[in-house]
Amino acid sequence: MENLSMACQEALSYRQEGSIQLIRCVTPTVEERNNPEYVPQLEINEKAQEIISQRFNAPISIIVYVGNMGVGKSKLASLTIAALEKEQHHPSMGWFRSGVNPDGITRGVWMWSEPLYHPDDHEGKKGSILVLDCEGMGDLDETTGANLYLFCMIMSTAFCVLLRPARIEKDQCERLYHALRRFENMRTQHVLPNFWLIPLDSSEFAYSDEDTGDDVTITKEQWIEIVFSVKEERNHLSTSENQRLKTQYEFIHRILPKIDAINIDHLPPPLKKNTKTLDLYSLLREEELLNIKNRDG
Ligand SMILES: Nc1nc2c(ncn2[C@@H]2O[C@H](COP(=O)(O)OP(=O)(O)OP(=O)(O)O)[C@@H](O)[C@H]2O)c(=O)[nH]1
Ligand SMILES: [Mg+2]
């Protein structure tokens, strides 16, 4: 009986908190940190693993949001949940924690503990969707960052890199390159995920014309080409650094099976608030209705 009530309490506490940490980056001891041979470790939360095996139905599609610190990964992960939920979101579930902190908010990798379903699952689409929210790159040492990227790449169906500003900077490029190289060296049977680039705060795909300084609208495909190319005359890198960057961009572009992009314009202010009980579910639907009304006059 006691066991049963404990199990109920546990189930209840999961229901009250929709997000749960899946991966923790193990903090190295001083001795380990000083050891050049030390490999940073990731630890999996068994409770989260159990939830996946108990609640989620195969095939599981995994959407992972990665990117630099503070770009809005957790907010977008929460919006994804709000968009895919079929019923009104229970306030006690909360959201992924998002907010402003110079040291970053999310630690390790968090997951949404309730399975989500494809918007058109009435068409007979089986399986469930799992959303993962990854720690921002910035504070992490290079190897831990690379480990997290590799883990997310192996796990995900859609690997989504949020970009603000709308370009792949040197550090981001290095991280992707090294994670993909290690993936290749592993010679696993895993398939690389669909790779999504998500430039934020941009209403369209554009680039700045060198002569006029005006933004010129371009196609998504042209934008992806530009993002993976090096403009030597416009940066301050040495010839060898430029060459290295070129090789890395080419490798990333070549090895990924499918690269796609979607731009996200500004977030409406009510959606930006960071409170646990924010009714994102209703706000999102109100915003959608407003957009449709504006569009249709
Ligand atoms: N202007 C703007 N602000 C946003 C957007 N998305 C999120 N924010 C706000 O930016 C802040 C950071 O958002 P988070 O979702 O916590 O960012 P994060 O990338 O998860 O941050 P870390 O976990 O610390 O790496 C929050 O105050 C959000 O409300 C956006 O698209 N545009
Ligand atoms: Mg976050």
Short mmCIF file of C-alpha atoms and ligand atoms in Angstrom, two decimals:
data_model
loop_
_atom_site.label_atom_id
_atom_site.label_comp_id
_atom_site.label_asym_id
_atom_site.label_seq_id
_atom_site.Cartn_x
_atom_site.Cartn_y
_atom_site.Cartn_z
CA MET A 1 0.00 0.00 0.00
CA GLU A 2 2.78 2.33 0.99
CA ASN A 3 4.56 1.49 -2.23
CA LEU A 4 1.44 2.23 -4.21
CA SER A 5 0.95 5.64 -2.61
CA MET A 6 4.62 6.45 -3.20
CA ALA A 7 4.24 5.47 -6.85
CA CYS A 8 1.14 7.68 -7.13
CA GLN A 9 2.94 10.59 -5.54
CA GLU A 10 5.85 10.16 -7.89
CA ALA A 11 3.56 9.96 -10.91
CA LEU A 12 1.80 13.09 -9.69
CA SER A 13 5.02 15.01 -9.25
CA TYR A 14 5.98 14.18 -12.86
CA ARG A 15 2.59 15.33 -14.02
CA GLN A 16 3.02 18.59 -12.18
CA GLU A 17 6.36 19.28 -13.77
CA GLY A 18 6.37 18.79 -17.49
CA SER A 19 10.11 19.23 -17.96
CA ILE A 20 12.77 16.95 -16.53
CA GLN A 21 16.54 16.88 -16.94
CA LEU A 22 17.71 14.07 -19.23
CA ILE A 23 21.45 14.74 -19.33
CA ARG A 24 23.69 16.29 -16.73
CA CYS A 25 27.23 17.47 -17.51
CA VAL A 26 29.38 16.06 -14.70
CA THR A 27 31.49 18.82 -13.16
CA PRO A 28 35.14 17.71 -13.13
CA THR A 29 37.12 17.79 -9.89
CA VAL A 30 40.10 20.18 -9.73
CA GLU A 31 42.40 17.20 -10.28
CA GLU A 32 40.42 16.05 -13.32
CA ARG A 33 40.34 19.57 -14.72
CA ASN A 34 44.11 19.78 -14.55
CA ASN A 35 44.53 16.43 -16.25
CA PRO A 36 44.94 16.96 -20.02
CA GLU A 37 43.80 13.35 -20.63
CA TYR A 38 40.49 13.86 -18.82
CA VAL A 39 37.37 13.40 -20.95
CA PRO A 40 34.31 15.32 -19.65
CA GLN A 41 31.43 13.03 -18.76
CA LEU A 42 27.71 13.23 -19.38
CA GLU A 43 25.31 11.46 -17.04
CA ILE A 44 21.85 10.26 -18.02
CA ASN A 45 18.93 10.64 -15.61
CA GLU A 46 17.41 7.18 -15.23
CA LYS A 47 13.99 8.57 -14.26
CA ALA A 48 13.83 10.49 -17.52
CA GLN A 49 14.96 7.41 -19.44
CA GLU A 50 12.20 5.41 -17.73
CA ILE A 51 9.60 8.01 -18.74
CA ILE A 52 10.67 7.71 -22.38
CA SER A 53 10.35 3.94 -22.36
CA GLN A 54 7.02 3.96 -20.48
CA ARG A 55 5.13 6.83 -22.08
CA PHE A 56 6.48 7.30 -25.57
CA ASN A 57 5.44 5.19 -28.54
CA ALA A 58 7.79 4.19 -31.30
CA PRO A 59 8.76 5.61 -33.67
CA ILE A 60 9.82 8.54 -31.51
CA SER A 61 10.65 11.73 -33.39
CA ILE A 62 13.08 13.83 -31.40
CA ILE A 63 13.34 17.58 -31.90
CA VAL A 64 16.42 19.13 -30.29
CA TYR A 65 17.13 22.83 -29.94
CA VAL A 66 20.79 23.85 -29.69
CA GLY A 67 22.71 27.10 -30.11
CA ASN A 68 24.53 29.84 -28.27
CA MET A 69 23.63 30.85 -24.76
CA GLY A 70 20.52 32.96 -24.31
CA VAL A 71 19.30 32.95 -27.93
CA GLY A 72 15.85 31.64 -26.98
CA LYS A 73 16.13 27.83 -27.25
CA SER A 74 14.04 27.08 -24.17
CA LYS A 75 11.36 29.56 -25.19
CA LEU A 76 11.12 28.01 -28.65
CA ALA A 77 11.04 24.51 -27.10
CA SER A 78 8.12 25.62 -24.89
CA LEU A 79 6.35 27.19 -27.86
CA THR A 80 6.75 23.91 -29.75
CA ILE A 81 5.03 22.12 -26.89
CA ALA A 82 2.26 24.70 -26.69
CA ALA A 83 1.74 24.39 -30.46
CA LEU A 84 1.58 20.58 -30.45
CA GLU A 85 -0.49 20.06 -27.31
CA LYS A 86 -3.96 18.89 -28.15
CA GLU A 87 -5.58 19.98 -24.90
CA GLN A 88 -5.37 23.06 -22.73
CA HIS A 89 -2.02 23.12 -20.93
CA HIS A 90 -2.28 22.50 -17.19
CA PRO A 91 -0.61 25.44 -15.36
CA SER A 92 1.06 23.10 -12.87
CA MET A 93 3.10 21.59 -15.71
CA GLY A 94 5.13 24.78 -16.17
CA TRP A 95 7.42 25.11 -19.20
CA PHE A 96 11.09 24.76 -19.97
CA ARG A 97 12.83 27.33 -17.79
CA SER A 98 13.75 30.39 -19.81
CA GLY A 99 14.96 33.79 -18.75
CA VAL A 100 17.82 36.23 -18.69
CA ASN A 101 21.02 35.26 -16.96
CA PRO A 102 24.56 36.07 -18.12
CA ASP A 103 25.67 32.61 -16.91
CA GLY A 104 22.91 30.82 -18.81
CA ILE A 105 19.70 29.22 -17.58
CA THR A 106 19.49 25.66 -18.94
CA ARG A 107 22.01 23.11 -17.70
CA GLY A 108 22.66 19.88 -19.60
CA VAL A 109 19.74 18.61 -21.70
CA TRP A 110 16.10 18.81 -20.58
CA MET A 111 13.16 16.95 -22.05
CA TRP A 112 9.39 17.36 -22.09
CA SER A 113 8.01 14.39 -20.20
CA GLU A 114 4.68 14.12 -22.01
CA PRO A 115 4.55 12.62 -25.48
CA LEU A 116 3.37 15.00 -28.17
CA TYR A 117 1.74 13.99 -31.41
CA HIS A 118 2.05 15.02 -34.99
CA PRO A 119 -0.50 17.76 -35.85
CA ASP A 120 -2.08 15.53 -38.49
CA ASP A 121 -1.99 12.27 -36.54
CA HIS A 122 -5.60 11.66 -37.57
CA GLU A 123 -4.11 10.76 -40.94
CA GLY A 124 -2.77 7.60 -39.37
CA LYS A 125 0.68 8.88 -38.41
CA LYS A 126 1.97 6.75 -35.58
CA GLY A 127 4.56 7.43 -32.91
CA SER A 128 5.21 10.32 -30.59
CA ILE A 129 7.30 13.46 -30.52
CA LEU A 130 9.91 14.16 -27.83
CA VAL A 131 11.25 17.71 -27.42
CA LEU A 132 14.75 18.29 -26.02
CA ASP A 133 16.22 21.60 -24.88
CA CYS A 134 20.02 21.78 -24.74
CA GLU A 135 22.30 23.97 -22.63
CA GLY A 136 23.54 27.09 -24.42
CA MET A 137 27.08 27.12 -25.71
CA GLY A 138 29.19 29.75 -24.05
CA ASP A 139 30.22 28.88 -20.52
CA LEU A 140 30.90 25.24 -21.31
CA ASP A 141 34.43 24.11 -22.03
CA GLU A 142 34.95 23.10 -25.66
CA THR A 143 34.94 19.33 -25.09
CA THR A 144 31.78 19.33 -22.98
CA GLY A 145 30.07 21.47 -25.61
CA ALA A 146 31.21 19.06 -28.34
CA ASN A 147 29.99 16.07 -26.29
CA LEU A 148 26.58 17.63 -25.85
CA TYR A 149 26.35 18.40 -29.57
CA LEU A 150 27.33 14.84 -30.45
CA PHE A 151 24.81 13.37 -28.00
CA CYS A 152 22.05 15.59 -29.41
CA MET A 153 23.01 14.73 -32.99
CA ILE A 154 22.86 11.00 -32.34
CA MET A 155 19.54 11.30 -30.50
CA SER A 156 17.69 13.69 -32.75
CA THR A 157 15.43 13.40 -35.74
CA ALA A 158 15.50 17.17 -36.20
CA PHE A 159 18.63 18.98 -34.98
CA CYS A 160 17.71 22.65 -34.81
CA VAL A 161 20.38 25.33 -34.47
CA LEU A 162 19.05 28.72 -33.41
CA LEU A 163 21.01 31.61 -34.88
CA ARG A 164 21.06 35.15 -33.58
CA PRO A 165 22.56 36.95 -35.51
CA ALA A 166 21.56 35.06 -38.64
CA ARG A 167 24.96 33.55 -39.44
CA ILE A 168 27.11 30.60 -38.41
CA GLU A 169 30.01 32.09 -36.51
CA LYS A 170 33.46 30.56 -36.14
CA ASP A 171 32.80 28.87 -32.76
CA GLN A 172 29.48 27.46 -33.89
CA CYS A 173 31.13 26.16 -37.06
CA GLU A 174 33.94 24.50 -35.03
CA ARG A 175 31.42 22.77 -32.75
CA LEU A 176 29.35 21.43 -35.62
CA TYR A 177 32.43 20.39 -37.54
CA HIS A 178 33.97 18.47 -34.62
CA ALA A 179 30.71 16.78 -33.64
CA LEU A 180 30.17 15.68 -37.27
CA ARG A 181 33.78 14.47 -37.59
CA ARG A 182 33.39 12.35 -34.47
CA PHE A 183 30.09 11.06 -35.78
CA GLU A 184 31.83 10.04 -39.00
CA ASN A 185 34.71 8.40 -37.12
CA MET A 186 32.29 6.37 -35.02
CA ARG A 187 31.10 4.61 -38.19
CA THR A 188 27.80 3.90 -36.47
CA GLN A 189 24.62 2.82 -38.14
CA HIS A 190 22.89 5.91 -36.84
CA VAL A 191 21.61 8.24 -39.49
CA LEU A 192 22.38 11.92 -39.18
CA PRO A 193 19.33 14.01 -38.33
CA ASN A 194 17.57 16.53 -40.50
CA PHE A 195 19.43 19.72 -39.86
CA TRP A 196 17.46 22.91 -39.36
CA LEU A 197 18.91 26.40 -39.21
CA ILE A 198 16.63 28.86 -37.44
CA PRO A 199 17.68 32.49 -37.88
CA LEU A 200 15.80 34.59 -35.33
CA ASP A 201 14.47 38.12 -35.55
CA SER A 202 14.36 37.97 -39.33
CA SER A 203 11.14 38.31 -41.25
CA GLU A 204 12.69 36.99 -44.46
CA PHE A 205 15.88 35.49 -45.82
CA ALA A 206 18.12 38.39 -46.77
CA TYR A 207 21.68 39.56 -47.15
CA SER A 208 23.20 43.00 -47.11
CA ASP A 209 24.21 44.33 -50.52
CA GLU A 210 27.86 45.44 -50.41
CA ASP A 211 27.44 48.44 -52.70
CA THR A 212 24.15 49.92 -51.55
CA GLY A 213 24.11 48.60 -47.96
CA ASP A 214 20.46 47.63 -48.45
CA ASP A 215 19.01 44.28 -47.44
CA VAL A 216 18.26 42.18 -50.48
CA THR A 217 15.66 39.43 -50.19
CA ILE A 218 16.95 36.06 -51.34
CA THR A 219 15.60 32.51 -51.42
CA LYS A 220 16.09 30.07 -48.57
CA GLU A 221 18.43 28.00 -50.73
CA GLN A 222 20.57 31.05 -51.54
CA TRP A 223 20.68 31.95 -47.86
CA ILE A 224 21.86 28.45 -46.89
CA GLU A 225 24.63 28.72 -49.53
CA ILE A 226 25.72 32.09 -48.13
CA VAL A 227 25.68 30.85 -44.52
CA PHE A 228 28.12 28.11 -45.48
CA SER A 229 30.52 30.29 -47.44
CA VAL A 230 33.46 32.45 -46.37
CA LYS A 231 33.78 36.06 -47.52
CA GLU A 232 37.51 36.60 -47.06
CA GLU A 233 37.39 40.24 -48.06
CA ARG A 234 34.83 40.96 -45.34
CA ASN A 235 36.46 39.30 -42.33
CA HIS A 236 39.65 39.85 -40.39
CA LEU A 237 40.89 36.29 -40.37
CA SER A 238 44.27 35.20 -41.71
CA THR A 239 44.49 33.26 -44.98
CA SER A 240 45.07 29.98 -43.14
CA GLU A 241 42.13 30.62 -40.78
CA ASN A 242 39.92 31.38 -43.75
CA GLN A 243 41.05 28.21 -45.47
CA ARG A 244 40.29 26.18 -42.33
CA LEU A 245 36.83 27.75 -42.05
CA LYS A 246 36.13 27.01 -45.72
CA THR A 247 37.10 23.35 -45.28
CA GLN A 248 34.85 23.07 -42.23
CA TYR A 249 31.84 24.71 -43.91
CA GLU A 250 32.25 22.48 -46.95
CA PHE A 251 32.46 19.37 -44.78
CA ILE A 252 29.33 20.31 -42.77
CA HIS A 253 27.40 21.10 -45.95
CA ARG A 254 28.52 17.89 -47.62
CA ILE A 255 27.98 15.38 -44.79
CA LEU A 256 24.53 16.46 -43.64
CA PRO A 257 21.81 14.66 -45.57
CA LYS A 258 19.28 17.45 -45.50
CA ILE A 259 19.75 21.06 -44.54
CA ASP A 260 16.71 23.23 -44.22
CA ALA A 261 16.02 26.63 -42.70
CA ILE A 262 13.14 28.53 -41.24
CA ASN A 263 13.21 32.14 -40.13
CA ILE A 264 11.39 33.39 -37.08
CA ASP A 265 10.32 36.99 -36.91
CA HIS A 266 10.07 38.85 -33.61
CA LEU A 267 8.21 37.14 -30.78
CA PRO A 268 5.10 39.04 -29.66
CA PRO A 269 5.85 40.57 -26.21
CA PRO A 270 3.25 38.52 -24.25
CA LEU A 271 5.00 35.31 -25.38
CA LYS A 272 8.38 36.58 -24.15
CA LYS A 273 7.39 36.64 -20.49
CA ASN A 274 9.19 34.05 -18.41
CA THR A 275 6.74 32.79 -15.82
CA LYS A 276 5.99 29.20 -15.03
CA THR A 277 2.24 29.73 -15.20
CA LEU A 278 2.25 31.78 -18.43
CA ASP A 279 -0.65 30.55 -20.56
CA LEU A 280 1.45 30.03 -23.70
CA TYR A 281 -1.12 27.55 -24.98
CA SER A 282 -3.91 30.18 -25.22
CA LEU A 283 -1.61 33.10 -26.08
CA LEU A 284 -0.20 31.24 -29.05
CA ARG A 285 -3.65 30.44 -30.37
CA GLU A 286 -4.80 34.06 -29.86
CA GLU A 287 -1.75 35.30 -31.77
CA GLU A 288 -2.48 32.84 -34.56
CA LEU A 289 -6.09 34.05 -34.83
CA LEU A 290 -4.89 37.66 -34.86
CA ASN A 291 -2.44 36.89 -37.68
CA ILE A 292 -5.13 35.18 -39.74
CA LYS A 293 -7.51 38.14 -39.21
CA ASN A 294 -4.80 40.65 -40.19
CA ARG A 295 -3.86 38.61 -43.25
CA ASP A 296 -7.43 38.20 -44.45
CA GLY A 297 -8.26 41.85 -43.75
N1 LIG B 1 13.58 39.25 -28.65
C1 LIG B 1 13.41 37.95 -28.45
N2 LIG B 1 13.53 37.46 -27.21
C2 LIG B 1 13.37 36.15 -27.02
C3 LIG B 1 13.10 35.27 -28.10
N3 LIG B 1 13.03 34.02 -27.62
C4 LIG B 1 13.28 34.14 -26.29
N4 LIG B 1 13.44 35.41 -25.93
C5 LIG B 1 13.74 35.92 -24.58
O1 LIG B 1 15.16 35.80 -24.43
C6 LIG B 1 15.47 35.35 -23.10
C7 LIG B 1 16.27 34.05 -23.15
O2 LIG B 1 15.43 33.02 -23.59
P1 LIG B 1 15.72 31.49 -23.26
O3 LIG B 1 14.65 30.72 -23.95
O4 LIG B 1 15.91 31.27 -21.82
O5 LIG B 1 17.11 31.32 -24.01
P2 LIG B 1 18.05 30.02 -24.01
O6 LIG B 1 18.72 30.02 -25.34
O7 LIG B 1 17.31 28.82 -23.63
O8 LIG B 1 19.10 30.41 -22.86
P3 LIG B 1 20.16 29.44 -22.11
O9 LIG B 1 19.45 28.24 -21.64
O10 LIG B 1 20.64 30.32 -21.00
O11 LIG B 1 21.24 29.16 -23.11
C8 LIG B 1 14.13 35.20 -22.39
O12 LIG B 1 13.88 36.38 -21.66
C9 LIG B 1 13.13 35.04 -23.51
O13 LIG B 1 11.83 35.47 -23.17
C10 LIG B 1 12.94 35.83 -29.42
O14 LIG B 1 12.72 35.14 -30.42
N5 LIG B 1 13.11 37.16 -29.53
MG MG B 2 17.62 27.46 -22.13
#
